[in-house]
PDB file of N, CA, C and O in Angstrom:
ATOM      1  N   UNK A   1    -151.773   0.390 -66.906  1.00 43.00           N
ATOM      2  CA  UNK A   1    -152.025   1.528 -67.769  1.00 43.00           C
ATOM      3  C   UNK A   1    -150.739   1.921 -68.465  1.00 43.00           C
ATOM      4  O   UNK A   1    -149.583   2.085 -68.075  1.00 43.00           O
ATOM      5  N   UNK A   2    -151.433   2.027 -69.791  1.00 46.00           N
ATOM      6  CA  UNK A   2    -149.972   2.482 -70.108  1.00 46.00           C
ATOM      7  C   UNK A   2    -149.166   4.026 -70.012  1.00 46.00           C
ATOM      8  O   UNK A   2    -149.648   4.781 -70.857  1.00 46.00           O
ATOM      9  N   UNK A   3    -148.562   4.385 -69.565  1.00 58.00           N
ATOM     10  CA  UNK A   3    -148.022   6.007 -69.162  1.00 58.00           C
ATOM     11  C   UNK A   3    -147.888   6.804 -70.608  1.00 58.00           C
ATOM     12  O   UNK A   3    -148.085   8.019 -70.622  1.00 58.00           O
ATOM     13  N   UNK A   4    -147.696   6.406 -71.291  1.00 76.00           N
ATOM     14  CA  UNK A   4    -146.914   6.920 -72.369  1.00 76.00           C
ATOM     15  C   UNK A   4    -148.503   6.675 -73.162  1.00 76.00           C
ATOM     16  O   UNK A   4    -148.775   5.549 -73.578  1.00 76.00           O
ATOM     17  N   UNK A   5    -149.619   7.965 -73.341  1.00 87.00           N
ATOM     18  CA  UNK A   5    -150.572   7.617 -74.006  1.00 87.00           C
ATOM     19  C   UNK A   5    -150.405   8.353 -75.211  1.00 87.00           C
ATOM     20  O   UNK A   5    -150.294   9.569 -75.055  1.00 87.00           O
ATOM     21  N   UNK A   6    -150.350   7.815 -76.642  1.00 88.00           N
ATOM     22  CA  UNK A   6    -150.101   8.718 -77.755  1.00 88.00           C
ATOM     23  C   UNK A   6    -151.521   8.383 -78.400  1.00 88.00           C
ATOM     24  O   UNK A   6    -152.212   7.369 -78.300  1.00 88.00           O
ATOM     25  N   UNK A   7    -151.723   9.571 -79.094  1.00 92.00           N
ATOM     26  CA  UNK A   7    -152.718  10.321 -79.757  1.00 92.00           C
ATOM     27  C   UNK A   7    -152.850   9.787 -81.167  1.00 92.00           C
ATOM     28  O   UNK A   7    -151.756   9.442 -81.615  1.00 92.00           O
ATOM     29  N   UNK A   8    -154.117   9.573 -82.208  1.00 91.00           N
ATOM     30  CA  UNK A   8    -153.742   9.411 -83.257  1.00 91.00           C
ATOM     31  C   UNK A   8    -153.326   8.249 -84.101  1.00 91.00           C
ATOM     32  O   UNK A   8    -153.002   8.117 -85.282  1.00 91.00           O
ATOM     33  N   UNK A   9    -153.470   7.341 -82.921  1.00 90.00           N
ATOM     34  CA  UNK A   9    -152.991   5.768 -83.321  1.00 90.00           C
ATOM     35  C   UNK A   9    -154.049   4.665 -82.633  1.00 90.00           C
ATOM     36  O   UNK A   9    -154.359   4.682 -81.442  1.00 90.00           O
ATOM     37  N   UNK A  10    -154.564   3.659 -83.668  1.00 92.00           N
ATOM     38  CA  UNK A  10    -155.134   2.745 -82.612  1.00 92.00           C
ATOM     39  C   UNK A  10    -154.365   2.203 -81.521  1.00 92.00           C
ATOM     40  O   UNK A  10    -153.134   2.208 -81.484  1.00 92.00           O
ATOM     41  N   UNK A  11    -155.026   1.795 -80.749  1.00 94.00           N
ATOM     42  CA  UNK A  11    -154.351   0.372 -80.195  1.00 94.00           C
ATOM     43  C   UNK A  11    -155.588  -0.383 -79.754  1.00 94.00           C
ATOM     44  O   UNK A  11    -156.689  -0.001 -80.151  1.00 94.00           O
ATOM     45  N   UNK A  12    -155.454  -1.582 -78.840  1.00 96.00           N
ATOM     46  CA  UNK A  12    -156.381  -2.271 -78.403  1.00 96.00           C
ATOM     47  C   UNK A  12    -156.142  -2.759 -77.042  1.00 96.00           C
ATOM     48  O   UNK A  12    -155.064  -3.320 -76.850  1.00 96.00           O
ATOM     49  N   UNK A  13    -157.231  -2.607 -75.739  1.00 96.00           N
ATOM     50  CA  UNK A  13    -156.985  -3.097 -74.903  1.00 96.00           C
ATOM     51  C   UNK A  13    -157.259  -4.011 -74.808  1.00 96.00           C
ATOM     52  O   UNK A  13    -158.349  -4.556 -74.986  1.00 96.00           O
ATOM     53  N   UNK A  14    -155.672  -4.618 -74.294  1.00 96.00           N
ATOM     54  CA  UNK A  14    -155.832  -6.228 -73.734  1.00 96.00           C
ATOM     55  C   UNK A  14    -155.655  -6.521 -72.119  1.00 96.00           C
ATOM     56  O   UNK A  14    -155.014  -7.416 -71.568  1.00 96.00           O
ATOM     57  N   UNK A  15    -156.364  -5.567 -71.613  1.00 96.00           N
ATOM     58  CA  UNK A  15    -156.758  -5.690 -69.721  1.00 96.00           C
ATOM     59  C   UNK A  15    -157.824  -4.848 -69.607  1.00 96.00           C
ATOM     60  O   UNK A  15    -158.062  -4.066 -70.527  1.00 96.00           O
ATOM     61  N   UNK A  16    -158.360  -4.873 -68.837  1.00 96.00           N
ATOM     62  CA  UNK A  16    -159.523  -3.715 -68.236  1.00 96.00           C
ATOM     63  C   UNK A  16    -160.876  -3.383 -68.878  1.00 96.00           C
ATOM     64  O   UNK A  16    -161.212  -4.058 -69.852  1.00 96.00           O
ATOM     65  N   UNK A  17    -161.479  -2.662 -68.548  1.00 95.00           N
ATOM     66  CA  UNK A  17    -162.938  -2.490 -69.301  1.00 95.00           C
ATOM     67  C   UNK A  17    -162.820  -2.697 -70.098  1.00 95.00           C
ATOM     68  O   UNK A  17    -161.657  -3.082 -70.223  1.00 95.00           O
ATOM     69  N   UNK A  18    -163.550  -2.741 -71.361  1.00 96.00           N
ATOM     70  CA  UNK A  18    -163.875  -3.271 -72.994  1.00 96.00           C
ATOM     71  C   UNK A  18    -162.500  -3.983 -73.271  1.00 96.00           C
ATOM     72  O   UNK A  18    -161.788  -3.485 -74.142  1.00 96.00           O
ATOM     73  N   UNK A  19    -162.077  -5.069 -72.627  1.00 97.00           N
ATOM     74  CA  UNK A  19    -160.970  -5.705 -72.910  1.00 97.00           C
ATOM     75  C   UNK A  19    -161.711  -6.649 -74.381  1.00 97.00           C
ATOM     76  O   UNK A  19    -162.784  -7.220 -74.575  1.00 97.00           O
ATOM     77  N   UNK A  20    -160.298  -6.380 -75.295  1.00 97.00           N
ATOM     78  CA  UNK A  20    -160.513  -6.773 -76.387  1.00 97.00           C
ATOM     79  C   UNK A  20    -160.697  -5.748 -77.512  1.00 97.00           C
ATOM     80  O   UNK A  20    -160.377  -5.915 -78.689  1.00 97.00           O
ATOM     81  N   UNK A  21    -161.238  -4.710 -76.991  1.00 97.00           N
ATOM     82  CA  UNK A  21    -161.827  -3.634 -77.853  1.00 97.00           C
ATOM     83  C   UNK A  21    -161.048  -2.630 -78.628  1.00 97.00           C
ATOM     84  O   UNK A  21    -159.905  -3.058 -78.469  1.00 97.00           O
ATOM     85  N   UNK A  22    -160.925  -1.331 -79.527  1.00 97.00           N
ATOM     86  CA  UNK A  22    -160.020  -1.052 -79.967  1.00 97.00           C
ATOM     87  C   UNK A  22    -160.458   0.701 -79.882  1.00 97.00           C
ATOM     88  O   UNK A  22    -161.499   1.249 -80.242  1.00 97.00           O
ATOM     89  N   UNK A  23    -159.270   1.256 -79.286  1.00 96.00           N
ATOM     90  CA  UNK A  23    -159.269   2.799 -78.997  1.00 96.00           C
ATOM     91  C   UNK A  23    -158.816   3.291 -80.022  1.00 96.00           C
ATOM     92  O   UNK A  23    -158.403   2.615 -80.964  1.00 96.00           O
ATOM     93  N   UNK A  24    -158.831   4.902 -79.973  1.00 95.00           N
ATOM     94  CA  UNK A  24    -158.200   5.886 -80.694  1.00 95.00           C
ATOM     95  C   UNK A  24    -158.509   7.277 -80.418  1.00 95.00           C
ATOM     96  O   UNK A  24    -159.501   7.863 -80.852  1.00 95.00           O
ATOM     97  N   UNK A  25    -157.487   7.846 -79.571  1.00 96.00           N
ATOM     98  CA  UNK A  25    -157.757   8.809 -79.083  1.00 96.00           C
ATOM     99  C   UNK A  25    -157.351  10.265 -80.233  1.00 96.00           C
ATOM    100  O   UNK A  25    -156.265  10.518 -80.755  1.00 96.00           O
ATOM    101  N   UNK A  26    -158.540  10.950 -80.337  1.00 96.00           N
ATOM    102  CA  UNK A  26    -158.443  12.151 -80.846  1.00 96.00           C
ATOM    103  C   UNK A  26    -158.037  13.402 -80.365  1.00 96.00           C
ATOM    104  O   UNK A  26    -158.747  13.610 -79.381  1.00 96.00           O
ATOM    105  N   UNK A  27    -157.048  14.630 -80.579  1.00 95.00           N
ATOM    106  CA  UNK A  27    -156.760  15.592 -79.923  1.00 95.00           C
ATOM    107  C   UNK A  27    -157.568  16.538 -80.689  1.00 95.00           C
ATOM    108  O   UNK A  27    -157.533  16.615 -81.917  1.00 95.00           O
ATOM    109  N   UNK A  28    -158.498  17.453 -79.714  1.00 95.00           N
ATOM    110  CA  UNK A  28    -159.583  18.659 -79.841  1.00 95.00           C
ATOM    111  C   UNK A  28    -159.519  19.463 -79.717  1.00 95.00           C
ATOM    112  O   UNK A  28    -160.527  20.160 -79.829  1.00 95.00           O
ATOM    113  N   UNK A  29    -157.674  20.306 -79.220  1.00 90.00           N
ATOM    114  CA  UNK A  29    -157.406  21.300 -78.556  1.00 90.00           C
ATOM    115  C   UNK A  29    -158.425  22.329 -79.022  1.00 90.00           C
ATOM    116  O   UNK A  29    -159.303  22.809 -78.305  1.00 90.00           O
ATOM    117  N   UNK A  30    -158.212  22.614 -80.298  1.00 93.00           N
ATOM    118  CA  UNK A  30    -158.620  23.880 -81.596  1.00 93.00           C
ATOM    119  C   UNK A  30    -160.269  24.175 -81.134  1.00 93.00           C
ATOM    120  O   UNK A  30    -160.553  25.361 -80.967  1.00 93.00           O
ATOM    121  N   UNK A  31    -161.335  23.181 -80.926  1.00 94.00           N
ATOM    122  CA  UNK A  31    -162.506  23.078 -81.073  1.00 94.00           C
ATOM    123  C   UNK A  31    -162.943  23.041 -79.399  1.00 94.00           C
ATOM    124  O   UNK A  31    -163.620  23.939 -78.898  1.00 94.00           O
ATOM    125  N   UNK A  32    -162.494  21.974 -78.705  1.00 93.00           N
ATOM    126  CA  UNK A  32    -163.197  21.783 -77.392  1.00 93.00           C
ATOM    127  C   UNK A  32    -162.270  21.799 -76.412  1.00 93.00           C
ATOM    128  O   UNK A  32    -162.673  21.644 -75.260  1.00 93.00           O
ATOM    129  N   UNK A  33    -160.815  21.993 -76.662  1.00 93.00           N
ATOM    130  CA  UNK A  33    -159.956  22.137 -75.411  1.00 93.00           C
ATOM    131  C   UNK A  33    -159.618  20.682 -74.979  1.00 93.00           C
ATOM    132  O   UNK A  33    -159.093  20.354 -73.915  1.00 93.00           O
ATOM    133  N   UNK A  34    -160.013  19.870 -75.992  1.00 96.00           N
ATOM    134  CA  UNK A  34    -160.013  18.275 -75.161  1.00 96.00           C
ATOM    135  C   UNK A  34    -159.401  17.306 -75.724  1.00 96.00           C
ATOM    136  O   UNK A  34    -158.392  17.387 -76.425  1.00 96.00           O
ATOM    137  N   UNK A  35    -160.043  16.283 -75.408  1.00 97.00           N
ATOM    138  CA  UNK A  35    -159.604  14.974 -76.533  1.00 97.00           C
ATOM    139  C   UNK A  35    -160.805  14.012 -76.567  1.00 97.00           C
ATOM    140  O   UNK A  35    -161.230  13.709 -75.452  1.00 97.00           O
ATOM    141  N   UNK A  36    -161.499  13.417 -77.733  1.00 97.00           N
ATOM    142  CA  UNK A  36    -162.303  12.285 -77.967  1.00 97.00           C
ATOM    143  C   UNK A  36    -161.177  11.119 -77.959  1.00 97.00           C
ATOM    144  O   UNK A  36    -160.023  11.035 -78.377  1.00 97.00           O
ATOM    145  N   UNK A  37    -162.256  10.091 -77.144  1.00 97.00           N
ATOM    146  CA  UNK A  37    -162.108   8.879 -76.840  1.00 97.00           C
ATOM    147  C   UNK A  37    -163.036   7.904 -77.447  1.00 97.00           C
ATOM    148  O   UNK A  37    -164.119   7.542 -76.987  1.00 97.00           O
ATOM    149  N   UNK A  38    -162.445   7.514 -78.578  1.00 97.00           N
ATOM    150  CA  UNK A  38    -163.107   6.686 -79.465  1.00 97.00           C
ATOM    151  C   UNK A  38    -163.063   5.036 -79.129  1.00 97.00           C
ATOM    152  O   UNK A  38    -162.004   4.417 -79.232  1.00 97.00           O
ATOM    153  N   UNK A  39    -164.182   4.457 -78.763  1.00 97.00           N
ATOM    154  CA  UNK A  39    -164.092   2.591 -78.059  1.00 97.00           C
ATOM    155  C   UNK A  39    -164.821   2.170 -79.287  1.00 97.00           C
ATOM    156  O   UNK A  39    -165.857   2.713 -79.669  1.00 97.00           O
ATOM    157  N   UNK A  40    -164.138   1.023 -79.981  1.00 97.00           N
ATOM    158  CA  UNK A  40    -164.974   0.339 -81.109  1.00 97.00           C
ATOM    159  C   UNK A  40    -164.439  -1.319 -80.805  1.00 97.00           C
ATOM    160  O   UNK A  40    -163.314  -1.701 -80.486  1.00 97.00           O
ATOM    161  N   UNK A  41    -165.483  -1.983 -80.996  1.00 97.00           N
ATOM    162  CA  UNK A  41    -165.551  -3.568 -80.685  1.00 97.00           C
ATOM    163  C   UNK A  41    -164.237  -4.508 -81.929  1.00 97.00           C
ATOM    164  O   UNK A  41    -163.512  -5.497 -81.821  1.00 97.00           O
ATOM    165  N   UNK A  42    -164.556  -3.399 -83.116  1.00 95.00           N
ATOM    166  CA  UNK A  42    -163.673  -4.141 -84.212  1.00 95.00           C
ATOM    167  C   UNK A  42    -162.868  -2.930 -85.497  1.00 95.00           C
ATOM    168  O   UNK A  42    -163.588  -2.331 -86.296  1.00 95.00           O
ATOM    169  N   UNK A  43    -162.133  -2.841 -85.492  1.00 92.00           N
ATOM    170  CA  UNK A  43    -161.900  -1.955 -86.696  1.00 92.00           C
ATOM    171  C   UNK A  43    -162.424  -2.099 -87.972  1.00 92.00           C
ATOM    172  O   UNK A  43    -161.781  -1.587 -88.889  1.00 92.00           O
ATOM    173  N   UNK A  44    -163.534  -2.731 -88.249  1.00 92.00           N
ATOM    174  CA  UNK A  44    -164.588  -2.627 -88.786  1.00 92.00           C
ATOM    175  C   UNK A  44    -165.269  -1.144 -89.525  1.00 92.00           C
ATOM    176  O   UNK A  44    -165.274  -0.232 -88.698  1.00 92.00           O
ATOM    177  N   UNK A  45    -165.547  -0.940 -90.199  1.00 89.00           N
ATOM    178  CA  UNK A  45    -166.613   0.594 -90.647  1.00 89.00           C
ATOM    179  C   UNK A  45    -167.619   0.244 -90.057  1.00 89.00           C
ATOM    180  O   UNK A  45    -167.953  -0.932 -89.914  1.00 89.00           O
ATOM    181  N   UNK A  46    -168.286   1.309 -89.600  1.00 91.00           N
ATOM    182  CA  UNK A  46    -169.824   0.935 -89.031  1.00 91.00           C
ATOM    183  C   UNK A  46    -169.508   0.012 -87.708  1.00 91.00           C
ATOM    184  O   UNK A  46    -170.299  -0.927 -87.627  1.00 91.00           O
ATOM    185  N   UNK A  47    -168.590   0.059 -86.716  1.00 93.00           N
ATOM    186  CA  UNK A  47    -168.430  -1.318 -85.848  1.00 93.00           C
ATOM    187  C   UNK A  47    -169.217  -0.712 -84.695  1.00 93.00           C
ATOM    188  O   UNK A  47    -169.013   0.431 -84.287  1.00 93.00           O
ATOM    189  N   UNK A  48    -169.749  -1.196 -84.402  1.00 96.00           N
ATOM    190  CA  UNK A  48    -170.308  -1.152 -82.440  1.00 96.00           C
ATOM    191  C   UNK A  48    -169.314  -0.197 -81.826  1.00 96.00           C
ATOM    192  O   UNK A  48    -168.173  -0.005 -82.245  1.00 96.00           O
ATOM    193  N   UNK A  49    -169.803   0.299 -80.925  1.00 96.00           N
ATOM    194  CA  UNK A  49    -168.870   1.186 -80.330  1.00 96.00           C
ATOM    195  C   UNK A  49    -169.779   2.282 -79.695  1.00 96.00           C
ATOM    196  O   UNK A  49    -171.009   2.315 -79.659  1.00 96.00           O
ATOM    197  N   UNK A  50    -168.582   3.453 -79.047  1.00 96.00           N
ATOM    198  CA  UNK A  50    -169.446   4.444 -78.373  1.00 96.00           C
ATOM    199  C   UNK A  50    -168.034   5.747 -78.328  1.00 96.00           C
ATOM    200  O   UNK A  50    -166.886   5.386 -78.585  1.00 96.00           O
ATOM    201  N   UNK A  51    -168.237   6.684 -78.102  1.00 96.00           N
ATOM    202  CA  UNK A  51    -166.888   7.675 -77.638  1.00 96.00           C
ATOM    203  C   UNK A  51    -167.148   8.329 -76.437  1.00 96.00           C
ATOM    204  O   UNK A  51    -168.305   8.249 -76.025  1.00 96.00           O
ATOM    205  N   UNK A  52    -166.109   9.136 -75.595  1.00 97.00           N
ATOM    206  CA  UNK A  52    -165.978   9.800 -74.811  1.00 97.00           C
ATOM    207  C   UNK A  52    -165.295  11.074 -74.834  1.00 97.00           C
ATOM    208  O   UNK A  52    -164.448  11.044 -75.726  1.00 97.00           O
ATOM    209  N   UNK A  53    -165.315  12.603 -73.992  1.00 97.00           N
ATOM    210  CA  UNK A  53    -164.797  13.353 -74.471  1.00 97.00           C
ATOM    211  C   UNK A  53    -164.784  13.680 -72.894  1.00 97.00           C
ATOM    212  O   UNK A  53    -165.678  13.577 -72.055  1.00 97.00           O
ATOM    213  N   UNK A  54    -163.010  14.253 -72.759  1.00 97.00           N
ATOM    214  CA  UNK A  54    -162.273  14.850 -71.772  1.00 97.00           C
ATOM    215  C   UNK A  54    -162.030  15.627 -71.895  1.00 97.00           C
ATOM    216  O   UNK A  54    -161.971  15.953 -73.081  1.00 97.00           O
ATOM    217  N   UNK A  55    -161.656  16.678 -70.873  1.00 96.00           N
ATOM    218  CA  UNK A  55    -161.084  18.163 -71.062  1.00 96.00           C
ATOM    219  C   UNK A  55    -159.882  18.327 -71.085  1.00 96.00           C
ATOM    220  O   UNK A  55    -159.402  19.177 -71.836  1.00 96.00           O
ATOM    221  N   UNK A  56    -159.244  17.703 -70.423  1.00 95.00           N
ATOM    222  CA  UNK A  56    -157.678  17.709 -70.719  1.00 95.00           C
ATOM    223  C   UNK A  56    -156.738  16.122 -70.530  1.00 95.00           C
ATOM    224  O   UNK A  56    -157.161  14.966 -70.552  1.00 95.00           O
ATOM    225  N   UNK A  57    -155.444  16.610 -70.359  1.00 94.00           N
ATOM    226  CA  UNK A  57    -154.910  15.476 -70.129  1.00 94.00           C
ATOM    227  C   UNK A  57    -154.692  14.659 -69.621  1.00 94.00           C
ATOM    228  O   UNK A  57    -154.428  13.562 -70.113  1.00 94.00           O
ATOM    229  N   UNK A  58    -154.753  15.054 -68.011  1.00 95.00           N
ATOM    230  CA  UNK A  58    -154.985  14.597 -66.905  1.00 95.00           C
ATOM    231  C   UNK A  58    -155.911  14.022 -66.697  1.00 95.00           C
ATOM    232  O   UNK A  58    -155.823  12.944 -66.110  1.00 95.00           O
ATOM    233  N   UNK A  59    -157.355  14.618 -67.173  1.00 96.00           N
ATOM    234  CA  UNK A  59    -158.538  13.571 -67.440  1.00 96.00           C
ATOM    235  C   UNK A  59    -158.242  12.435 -68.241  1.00 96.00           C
ATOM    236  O   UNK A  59    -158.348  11.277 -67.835  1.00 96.00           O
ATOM    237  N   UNK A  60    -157.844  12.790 -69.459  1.00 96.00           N
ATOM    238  CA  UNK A  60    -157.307  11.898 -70.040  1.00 96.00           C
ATOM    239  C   UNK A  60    -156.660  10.147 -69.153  1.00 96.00           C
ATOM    240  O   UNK A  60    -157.187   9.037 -69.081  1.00 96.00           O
ATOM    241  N   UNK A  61    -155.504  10.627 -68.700  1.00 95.00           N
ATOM    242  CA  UNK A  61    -155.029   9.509 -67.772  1.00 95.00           C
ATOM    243  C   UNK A  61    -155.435   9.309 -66.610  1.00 95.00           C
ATOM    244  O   UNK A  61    -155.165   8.251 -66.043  1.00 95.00           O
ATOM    245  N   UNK A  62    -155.994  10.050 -66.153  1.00 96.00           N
ATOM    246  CA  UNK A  62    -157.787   9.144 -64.998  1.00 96.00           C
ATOM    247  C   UNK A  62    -158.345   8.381 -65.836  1.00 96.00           C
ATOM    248  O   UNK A  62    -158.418   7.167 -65.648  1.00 96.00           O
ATOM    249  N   UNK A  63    -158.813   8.963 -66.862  1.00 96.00           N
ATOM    250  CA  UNK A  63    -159.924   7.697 -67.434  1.00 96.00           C
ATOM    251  C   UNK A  63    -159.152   6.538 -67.592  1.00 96.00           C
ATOM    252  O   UNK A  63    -159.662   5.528 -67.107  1.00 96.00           O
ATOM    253  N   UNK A  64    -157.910   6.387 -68.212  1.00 94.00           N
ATOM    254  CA  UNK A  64    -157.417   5.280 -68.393  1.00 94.00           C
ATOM    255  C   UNK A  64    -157.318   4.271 -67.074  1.00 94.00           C
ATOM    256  O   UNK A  64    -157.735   3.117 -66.973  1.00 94.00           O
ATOM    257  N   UNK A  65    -156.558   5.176 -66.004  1.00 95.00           N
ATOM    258  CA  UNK A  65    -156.887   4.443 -64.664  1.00 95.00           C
ATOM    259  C   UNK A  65    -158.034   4.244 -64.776  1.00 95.00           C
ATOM    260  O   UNK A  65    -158.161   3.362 -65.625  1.00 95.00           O
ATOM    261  N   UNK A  66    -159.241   4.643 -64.302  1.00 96.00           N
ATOM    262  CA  UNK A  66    -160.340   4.383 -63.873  1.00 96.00           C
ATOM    263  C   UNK A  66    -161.166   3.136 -64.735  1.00 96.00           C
ATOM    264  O   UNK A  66    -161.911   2.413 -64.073  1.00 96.00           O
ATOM    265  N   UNK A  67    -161.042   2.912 -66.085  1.00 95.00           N
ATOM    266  CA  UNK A  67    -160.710   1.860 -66.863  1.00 95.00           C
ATOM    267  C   UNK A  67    -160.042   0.754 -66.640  1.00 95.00           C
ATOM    268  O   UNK A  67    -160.544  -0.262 -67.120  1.00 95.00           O
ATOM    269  N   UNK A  68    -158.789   0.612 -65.894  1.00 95.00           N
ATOM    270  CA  UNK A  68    -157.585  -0.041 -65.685  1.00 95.00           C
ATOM    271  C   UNK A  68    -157.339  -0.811 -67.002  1.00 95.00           C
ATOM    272  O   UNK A  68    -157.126  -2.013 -67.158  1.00 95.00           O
ATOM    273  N   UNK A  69    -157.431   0.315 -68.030  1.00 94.00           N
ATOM    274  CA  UNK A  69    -156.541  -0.111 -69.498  1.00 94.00           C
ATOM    275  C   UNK A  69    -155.499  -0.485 -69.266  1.00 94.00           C
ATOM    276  O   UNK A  69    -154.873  -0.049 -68.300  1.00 94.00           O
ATOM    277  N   UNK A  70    -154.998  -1.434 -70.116  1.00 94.00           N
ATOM    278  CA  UNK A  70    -153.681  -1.833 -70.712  1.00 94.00           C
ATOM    279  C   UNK A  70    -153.739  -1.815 -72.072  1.00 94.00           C
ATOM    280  O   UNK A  70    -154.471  -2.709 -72.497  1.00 94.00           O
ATOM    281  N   UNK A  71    -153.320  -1.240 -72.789  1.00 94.00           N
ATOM    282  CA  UNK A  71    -152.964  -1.182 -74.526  1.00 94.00           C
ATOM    283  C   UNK A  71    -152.081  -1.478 -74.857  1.00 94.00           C
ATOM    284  O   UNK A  71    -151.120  -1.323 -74.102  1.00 94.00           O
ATOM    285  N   UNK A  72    -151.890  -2.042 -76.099  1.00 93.00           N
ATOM    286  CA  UNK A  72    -151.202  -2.285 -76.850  1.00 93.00           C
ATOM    287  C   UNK A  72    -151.135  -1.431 -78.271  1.00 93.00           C
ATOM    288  O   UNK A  72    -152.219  -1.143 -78.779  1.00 93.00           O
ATOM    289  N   UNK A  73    -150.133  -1.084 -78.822  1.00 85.00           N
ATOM    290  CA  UNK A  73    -150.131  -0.228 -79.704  1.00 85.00           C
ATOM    291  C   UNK A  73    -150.258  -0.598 -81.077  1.00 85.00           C
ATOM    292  O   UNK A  73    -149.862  -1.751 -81.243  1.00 85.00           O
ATOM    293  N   UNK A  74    -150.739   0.053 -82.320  1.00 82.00           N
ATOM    294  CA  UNK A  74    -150.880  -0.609 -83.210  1.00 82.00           C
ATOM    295  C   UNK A  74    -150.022  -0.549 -84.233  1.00 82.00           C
ATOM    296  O   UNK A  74    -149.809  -1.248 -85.223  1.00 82.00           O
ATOM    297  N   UNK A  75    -149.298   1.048 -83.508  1.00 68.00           N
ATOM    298  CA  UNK A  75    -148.115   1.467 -84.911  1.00 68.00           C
ATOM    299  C   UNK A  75    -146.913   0.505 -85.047  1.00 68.00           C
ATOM    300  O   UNK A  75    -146.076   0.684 -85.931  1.00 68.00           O
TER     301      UNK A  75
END
């Protein structure tokens, strides 16, 4: 997992659940206190995919454990 999770940027995991697939995590503070977790198969418009939504940050980096992501960054 990677420790250092930044916001706002794709990346793509290359270990763990949807290995291959491509994230992008959204910050929700303003609206839901949270963050969306955006999973898409391809950076594609319209691509396959699904999202998730956490309450905080800590959720945040559970899910990634619980995933056993590894990302790579895209910036």
């Amino acid at each position: 997992m990677s420790k250092n999770i930044k916001l706002n940027t794709q990346r793509i995991i290359i270990n763990g659940e949807d290995k291959g697939w491509y994230i992008y995590i959204e910050e929700d503070l303003k609206n839901t206190g949270g963050y969306y977790i955006f999973i898409e198969k391809t950076l594609e418009k319209d691509s396959e995919g699904y999202d998730e939504w956490v309450e905080n940050m800590d959720c945040l980096k559970n899910y990634f454990v619980e995933s056993q992501w590894e990302v790579k960054w895209l910036d």
